[in-house]
JSON list of C-alpha atoms in Angstrom, two decimals:
[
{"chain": "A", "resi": 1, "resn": "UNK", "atom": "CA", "xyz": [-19.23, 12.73, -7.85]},
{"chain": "A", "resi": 2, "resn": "UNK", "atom": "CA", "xyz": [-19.35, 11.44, -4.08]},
{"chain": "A", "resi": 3, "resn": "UNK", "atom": "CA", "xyz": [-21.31, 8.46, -3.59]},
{"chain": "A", "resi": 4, "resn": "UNK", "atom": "CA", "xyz": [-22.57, 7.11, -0.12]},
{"chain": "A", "resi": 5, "resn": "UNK", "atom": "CA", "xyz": [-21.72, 3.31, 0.69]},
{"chain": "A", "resi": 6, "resn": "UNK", "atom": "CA", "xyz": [-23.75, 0.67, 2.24]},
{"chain": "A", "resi": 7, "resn": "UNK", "atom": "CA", "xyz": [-20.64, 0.88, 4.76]},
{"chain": "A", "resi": 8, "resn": "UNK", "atom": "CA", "xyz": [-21.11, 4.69, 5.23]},
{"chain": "A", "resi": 9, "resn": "UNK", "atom": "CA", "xyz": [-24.80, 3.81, 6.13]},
{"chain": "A", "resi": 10, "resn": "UNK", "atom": "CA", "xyz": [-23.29, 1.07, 8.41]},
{"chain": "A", "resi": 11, "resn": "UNK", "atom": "CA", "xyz": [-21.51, 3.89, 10.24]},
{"chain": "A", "resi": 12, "resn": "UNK", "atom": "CA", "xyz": [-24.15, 6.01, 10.68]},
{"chain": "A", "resi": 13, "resn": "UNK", "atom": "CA", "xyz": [-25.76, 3.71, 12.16]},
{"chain": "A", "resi": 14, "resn": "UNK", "atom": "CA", "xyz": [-23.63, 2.72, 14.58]},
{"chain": "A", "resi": 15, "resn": "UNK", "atom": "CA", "xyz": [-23.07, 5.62, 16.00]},
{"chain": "A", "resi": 16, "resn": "UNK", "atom": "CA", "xyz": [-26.65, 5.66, 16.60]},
{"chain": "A", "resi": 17, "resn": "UNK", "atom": "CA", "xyz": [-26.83, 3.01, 18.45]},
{"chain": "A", "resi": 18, "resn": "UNK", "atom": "CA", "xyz": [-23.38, 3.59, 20.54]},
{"chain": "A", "resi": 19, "resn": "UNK", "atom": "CA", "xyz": [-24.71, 7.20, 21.10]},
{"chain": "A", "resi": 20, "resn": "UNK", "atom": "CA", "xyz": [-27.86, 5.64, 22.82]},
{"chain": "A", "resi": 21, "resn": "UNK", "atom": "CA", "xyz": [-25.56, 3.10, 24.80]},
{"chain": "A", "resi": 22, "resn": "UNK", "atom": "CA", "xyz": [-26.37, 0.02, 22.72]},
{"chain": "A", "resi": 23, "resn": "UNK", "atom": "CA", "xyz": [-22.63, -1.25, 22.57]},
{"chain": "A", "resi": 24, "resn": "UNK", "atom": "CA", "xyz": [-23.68, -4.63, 21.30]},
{"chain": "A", "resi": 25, "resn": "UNK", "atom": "CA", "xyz": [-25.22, -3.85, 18.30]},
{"chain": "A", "resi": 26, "resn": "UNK", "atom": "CA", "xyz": [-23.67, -1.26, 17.87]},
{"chain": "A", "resi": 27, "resn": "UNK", "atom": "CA", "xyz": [-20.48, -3.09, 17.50]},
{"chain": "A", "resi": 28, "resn": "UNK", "atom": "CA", "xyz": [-22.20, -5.73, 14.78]},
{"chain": "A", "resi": 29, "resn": "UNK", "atom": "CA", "xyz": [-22.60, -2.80, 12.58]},
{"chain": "A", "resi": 30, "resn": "UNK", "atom": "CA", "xyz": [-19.66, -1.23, 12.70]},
{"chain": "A", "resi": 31, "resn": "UNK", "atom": "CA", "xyz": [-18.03, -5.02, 11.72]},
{"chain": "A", "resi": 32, "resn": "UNK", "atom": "CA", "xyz": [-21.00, -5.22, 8.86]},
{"chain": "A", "resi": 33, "resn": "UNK", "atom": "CA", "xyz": [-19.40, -1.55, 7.59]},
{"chain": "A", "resi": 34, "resn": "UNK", "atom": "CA", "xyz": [-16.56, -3.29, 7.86]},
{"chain": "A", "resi": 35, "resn": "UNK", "atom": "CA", "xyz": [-17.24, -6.39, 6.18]},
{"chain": "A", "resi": 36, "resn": "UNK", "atom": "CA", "xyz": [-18.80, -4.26, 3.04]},
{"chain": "A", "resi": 37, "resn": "UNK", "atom": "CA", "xyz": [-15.30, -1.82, 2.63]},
{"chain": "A", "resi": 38, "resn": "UNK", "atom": "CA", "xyz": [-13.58, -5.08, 2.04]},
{"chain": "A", "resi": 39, "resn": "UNK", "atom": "CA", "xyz": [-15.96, -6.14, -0.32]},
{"chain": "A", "resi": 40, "resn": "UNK", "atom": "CA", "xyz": [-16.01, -2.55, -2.51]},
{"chain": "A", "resi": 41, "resn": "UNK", "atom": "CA", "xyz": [-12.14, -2.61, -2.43]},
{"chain": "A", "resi": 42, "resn": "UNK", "atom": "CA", "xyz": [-12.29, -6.27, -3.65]},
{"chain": "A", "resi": 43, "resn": "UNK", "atom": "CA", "xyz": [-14.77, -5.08, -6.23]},
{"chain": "A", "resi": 44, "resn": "UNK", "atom": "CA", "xyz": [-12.60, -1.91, -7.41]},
{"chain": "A", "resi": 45, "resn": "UNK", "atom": "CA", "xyz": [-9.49, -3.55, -6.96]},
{"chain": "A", "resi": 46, "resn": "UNK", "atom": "CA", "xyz": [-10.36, -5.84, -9.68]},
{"chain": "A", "resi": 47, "resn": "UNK", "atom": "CA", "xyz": [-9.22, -8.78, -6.99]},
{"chain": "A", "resi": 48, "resn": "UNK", "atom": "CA", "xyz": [-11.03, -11.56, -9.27]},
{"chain": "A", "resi": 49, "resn": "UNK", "atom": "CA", "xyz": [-10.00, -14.54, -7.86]},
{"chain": "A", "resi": 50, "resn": "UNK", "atom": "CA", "xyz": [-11.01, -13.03, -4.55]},
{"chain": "A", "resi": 51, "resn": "UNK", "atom": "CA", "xyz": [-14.28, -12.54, -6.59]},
{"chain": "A", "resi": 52, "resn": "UNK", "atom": "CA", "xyz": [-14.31, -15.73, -8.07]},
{"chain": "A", "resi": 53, "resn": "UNK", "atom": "CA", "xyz": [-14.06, -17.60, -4.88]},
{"chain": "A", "resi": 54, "resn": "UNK", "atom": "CA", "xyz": [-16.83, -15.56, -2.95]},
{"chain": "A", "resi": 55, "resn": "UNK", "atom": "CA", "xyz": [-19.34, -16.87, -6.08]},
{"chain": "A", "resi": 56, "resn": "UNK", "atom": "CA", "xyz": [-18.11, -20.05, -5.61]},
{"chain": "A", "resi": 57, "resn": "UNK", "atom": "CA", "xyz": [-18.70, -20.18, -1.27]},
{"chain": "A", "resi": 58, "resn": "UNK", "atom": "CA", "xyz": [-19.50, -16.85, -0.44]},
{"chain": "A", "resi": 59, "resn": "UNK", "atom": "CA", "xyz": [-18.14, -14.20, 1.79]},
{"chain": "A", "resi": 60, "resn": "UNK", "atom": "CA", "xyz": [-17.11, -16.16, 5.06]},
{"chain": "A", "resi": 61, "resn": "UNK", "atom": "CA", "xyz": [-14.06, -15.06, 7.26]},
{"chain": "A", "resi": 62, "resn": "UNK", "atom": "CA", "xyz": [-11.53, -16.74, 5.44]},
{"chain": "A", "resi": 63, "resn": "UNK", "atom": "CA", "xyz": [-12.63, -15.36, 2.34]},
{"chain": "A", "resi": 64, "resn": "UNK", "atom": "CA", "xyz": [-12.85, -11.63, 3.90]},
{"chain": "A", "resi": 65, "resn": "UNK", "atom": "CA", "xyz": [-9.11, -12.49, 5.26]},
{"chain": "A", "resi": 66, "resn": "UNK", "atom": "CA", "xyz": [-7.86, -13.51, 1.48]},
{"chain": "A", "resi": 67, "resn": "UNK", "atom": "CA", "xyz": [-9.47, -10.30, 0.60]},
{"chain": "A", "resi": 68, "resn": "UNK", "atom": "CA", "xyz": [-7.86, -7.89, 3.01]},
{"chain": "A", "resi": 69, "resn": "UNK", "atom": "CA", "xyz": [-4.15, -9.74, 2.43]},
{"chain": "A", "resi": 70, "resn": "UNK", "atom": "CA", "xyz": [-4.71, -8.86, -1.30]},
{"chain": "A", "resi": 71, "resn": "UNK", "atom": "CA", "xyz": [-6.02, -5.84, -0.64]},
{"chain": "A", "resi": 72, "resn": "UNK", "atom": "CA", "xyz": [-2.93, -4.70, 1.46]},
{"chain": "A", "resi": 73, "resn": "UNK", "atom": "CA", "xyz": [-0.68, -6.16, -1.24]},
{"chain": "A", "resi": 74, "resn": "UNK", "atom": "CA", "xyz": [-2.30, -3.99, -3.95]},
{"chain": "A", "resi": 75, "resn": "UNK", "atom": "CA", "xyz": [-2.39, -1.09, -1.92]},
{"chain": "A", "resi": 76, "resn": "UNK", "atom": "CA", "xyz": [1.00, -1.30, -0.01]},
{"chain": "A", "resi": 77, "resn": "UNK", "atom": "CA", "xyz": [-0.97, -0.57, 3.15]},
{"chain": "A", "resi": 78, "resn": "UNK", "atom": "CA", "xyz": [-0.45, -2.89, 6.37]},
{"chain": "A", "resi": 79, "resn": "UNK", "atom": "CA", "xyz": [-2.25, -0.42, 8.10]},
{"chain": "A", "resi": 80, "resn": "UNK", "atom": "CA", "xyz": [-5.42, -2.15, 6.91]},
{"chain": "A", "resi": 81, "resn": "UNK", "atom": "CA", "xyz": [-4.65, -5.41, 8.41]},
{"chain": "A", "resi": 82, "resn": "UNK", "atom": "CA", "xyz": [-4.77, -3.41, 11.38]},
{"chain": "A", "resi": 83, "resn": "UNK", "atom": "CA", "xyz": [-7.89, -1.89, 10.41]},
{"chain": "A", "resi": 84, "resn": "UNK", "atom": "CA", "xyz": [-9.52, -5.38, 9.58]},
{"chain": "A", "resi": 85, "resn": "UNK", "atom": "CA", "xyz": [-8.59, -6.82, 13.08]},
{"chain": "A", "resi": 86, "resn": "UNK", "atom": "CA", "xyz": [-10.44, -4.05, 14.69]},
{"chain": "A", "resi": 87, "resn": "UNK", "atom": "CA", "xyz": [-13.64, -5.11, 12.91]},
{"chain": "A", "resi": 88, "resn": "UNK", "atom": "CA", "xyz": [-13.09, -8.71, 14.31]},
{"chain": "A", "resi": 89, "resn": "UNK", "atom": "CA", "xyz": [-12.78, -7.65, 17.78]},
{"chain": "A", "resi": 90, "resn": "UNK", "atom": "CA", "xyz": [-16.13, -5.93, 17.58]},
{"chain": "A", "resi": 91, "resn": "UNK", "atom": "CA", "xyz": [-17.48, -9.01, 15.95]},
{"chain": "A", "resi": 92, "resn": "UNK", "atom": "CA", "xyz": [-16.14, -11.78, 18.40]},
{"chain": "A", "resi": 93, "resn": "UNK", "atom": "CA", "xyz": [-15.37, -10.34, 21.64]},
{"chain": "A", "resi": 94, "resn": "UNK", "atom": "CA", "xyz": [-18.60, -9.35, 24.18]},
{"chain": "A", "resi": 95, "resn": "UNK", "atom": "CA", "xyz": [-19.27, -7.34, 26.14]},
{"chain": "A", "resi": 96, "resn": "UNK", "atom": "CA", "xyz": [-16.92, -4.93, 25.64]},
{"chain": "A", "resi": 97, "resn": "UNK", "atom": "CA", "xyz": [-16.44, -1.49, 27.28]},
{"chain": "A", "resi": 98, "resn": "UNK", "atom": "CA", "xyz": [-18.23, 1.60, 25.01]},
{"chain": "A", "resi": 99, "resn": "UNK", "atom": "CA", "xyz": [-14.36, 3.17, 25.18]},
{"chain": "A", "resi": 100, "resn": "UNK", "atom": "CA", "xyz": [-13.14, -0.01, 23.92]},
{"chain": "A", "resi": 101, "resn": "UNK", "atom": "CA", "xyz": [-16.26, 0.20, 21.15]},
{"chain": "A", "resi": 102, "resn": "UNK", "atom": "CA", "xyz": [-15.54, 3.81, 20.20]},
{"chain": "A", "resi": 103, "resn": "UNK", "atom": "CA", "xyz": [-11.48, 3.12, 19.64]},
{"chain": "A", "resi": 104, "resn": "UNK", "atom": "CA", "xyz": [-11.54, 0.11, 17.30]},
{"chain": "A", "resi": 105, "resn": "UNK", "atom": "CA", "xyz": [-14.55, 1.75, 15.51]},
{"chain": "A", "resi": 106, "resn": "UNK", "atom": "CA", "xyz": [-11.95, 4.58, 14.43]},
{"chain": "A", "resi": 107, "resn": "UNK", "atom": "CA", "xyz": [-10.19, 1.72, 12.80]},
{"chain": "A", "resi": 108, "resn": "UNK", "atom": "CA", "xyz": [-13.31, 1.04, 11.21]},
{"chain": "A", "resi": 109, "resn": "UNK", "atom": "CA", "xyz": [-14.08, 4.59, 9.71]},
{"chain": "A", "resi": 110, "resn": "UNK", "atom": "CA", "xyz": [-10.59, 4.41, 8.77]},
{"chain": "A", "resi": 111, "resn": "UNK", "atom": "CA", "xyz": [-11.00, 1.31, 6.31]},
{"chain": "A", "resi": 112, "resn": "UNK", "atom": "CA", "xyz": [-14.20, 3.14, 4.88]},
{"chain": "A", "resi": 113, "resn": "UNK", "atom": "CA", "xyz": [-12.65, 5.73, 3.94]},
{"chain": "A", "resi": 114, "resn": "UNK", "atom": "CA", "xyz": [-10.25, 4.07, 2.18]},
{"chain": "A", "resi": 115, "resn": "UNK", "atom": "CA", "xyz": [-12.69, 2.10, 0.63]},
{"chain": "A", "resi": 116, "resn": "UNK", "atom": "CA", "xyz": [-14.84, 5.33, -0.46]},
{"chain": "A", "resi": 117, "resn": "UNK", "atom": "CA", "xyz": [-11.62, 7.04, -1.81]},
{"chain": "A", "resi": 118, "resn": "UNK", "atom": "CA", "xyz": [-11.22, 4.11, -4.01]},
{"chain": "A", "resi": 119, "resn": "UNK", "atom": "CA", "xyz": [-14.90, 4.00, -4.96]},
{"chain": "A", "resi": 120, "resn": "UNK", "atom": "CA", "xyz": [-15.35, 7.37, -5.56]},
{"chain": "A", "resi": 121, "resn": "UNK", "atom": "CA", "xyz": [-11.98, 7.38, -7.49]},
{"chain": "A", "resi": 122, "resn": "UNK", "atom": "CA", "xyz": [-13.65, 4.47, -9.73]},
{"chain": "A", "resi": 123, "resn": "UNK", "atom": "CA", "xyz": [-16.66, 6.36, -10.28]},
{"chain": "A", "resi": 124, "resn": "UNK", "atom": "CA", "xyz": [-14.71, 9.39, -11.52]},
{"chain": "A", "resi": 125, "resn": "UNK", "atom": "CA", "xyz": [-12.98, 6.95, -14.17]},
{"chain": "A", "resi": 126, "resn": "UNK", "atom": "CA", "xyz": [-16.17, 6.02, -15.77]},
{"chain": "A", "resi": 127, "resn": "UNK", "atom": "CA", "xyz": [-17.94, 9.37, -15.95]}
]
């Protein structure tokens, strides 16, 4: 069973918006699909005191950044650190260029669909 994320929606999204020229918001919600990957893979991954400290003070950067080093560890993939840091130049540098927008988004889709894999993997477990 394939599910659709909140991420996947994300994307979707955002290419909307970068197909109409709106590189700005565009690039919010490719971070946000972003931002929610980490989250599922912290979810699947079991990463509980990941979990335990977004109850505590929610989902801030540093939090997200505990997440994706733990995530990598688990995994044995650096190649999401690389993934991550794409997400945070769409979040925190302006006005960049729509080629600039449309090559770290790739690093984007890349991270969701690791983090669907691993959600959809899940899913089969429990039916």
């Amino acid at each position: 069973m394939l599910i659709q994320t909140s991420s996947d929606v994300l994307l979707s999204i955002a290419d909307d918006l970068l197909s109409r020229g709106d590189v700005a918001h565009a690039s919010e919600k490719y971070y946000k699909a972003a931002e929610e990957a980490i989250k599922l893979l912290t979810i699947n991954l079991g990463l509980k005191d990941i979990l335990n400290i977004a109850k505590e003070s929610g989902w801030d950067l540093a939090t997200l950044h505990k997440a994706v080093t733990e995530i990598c560890k688990k995994l044995n993939n650096e190649d999401i650190f690389e993934y991550w840091e794409s997400a945070i130049v769409l979040l925190t540098v302006e006005n960049l260029s729509l080629d600039v927008v449309k090559d770290e988004a790739e690093n984007v889709r890349k991270l969701v669909k690791i983090s669907d894999e691993i959600a959809n993997r899940e899913l089969d477990k429990r039916s």
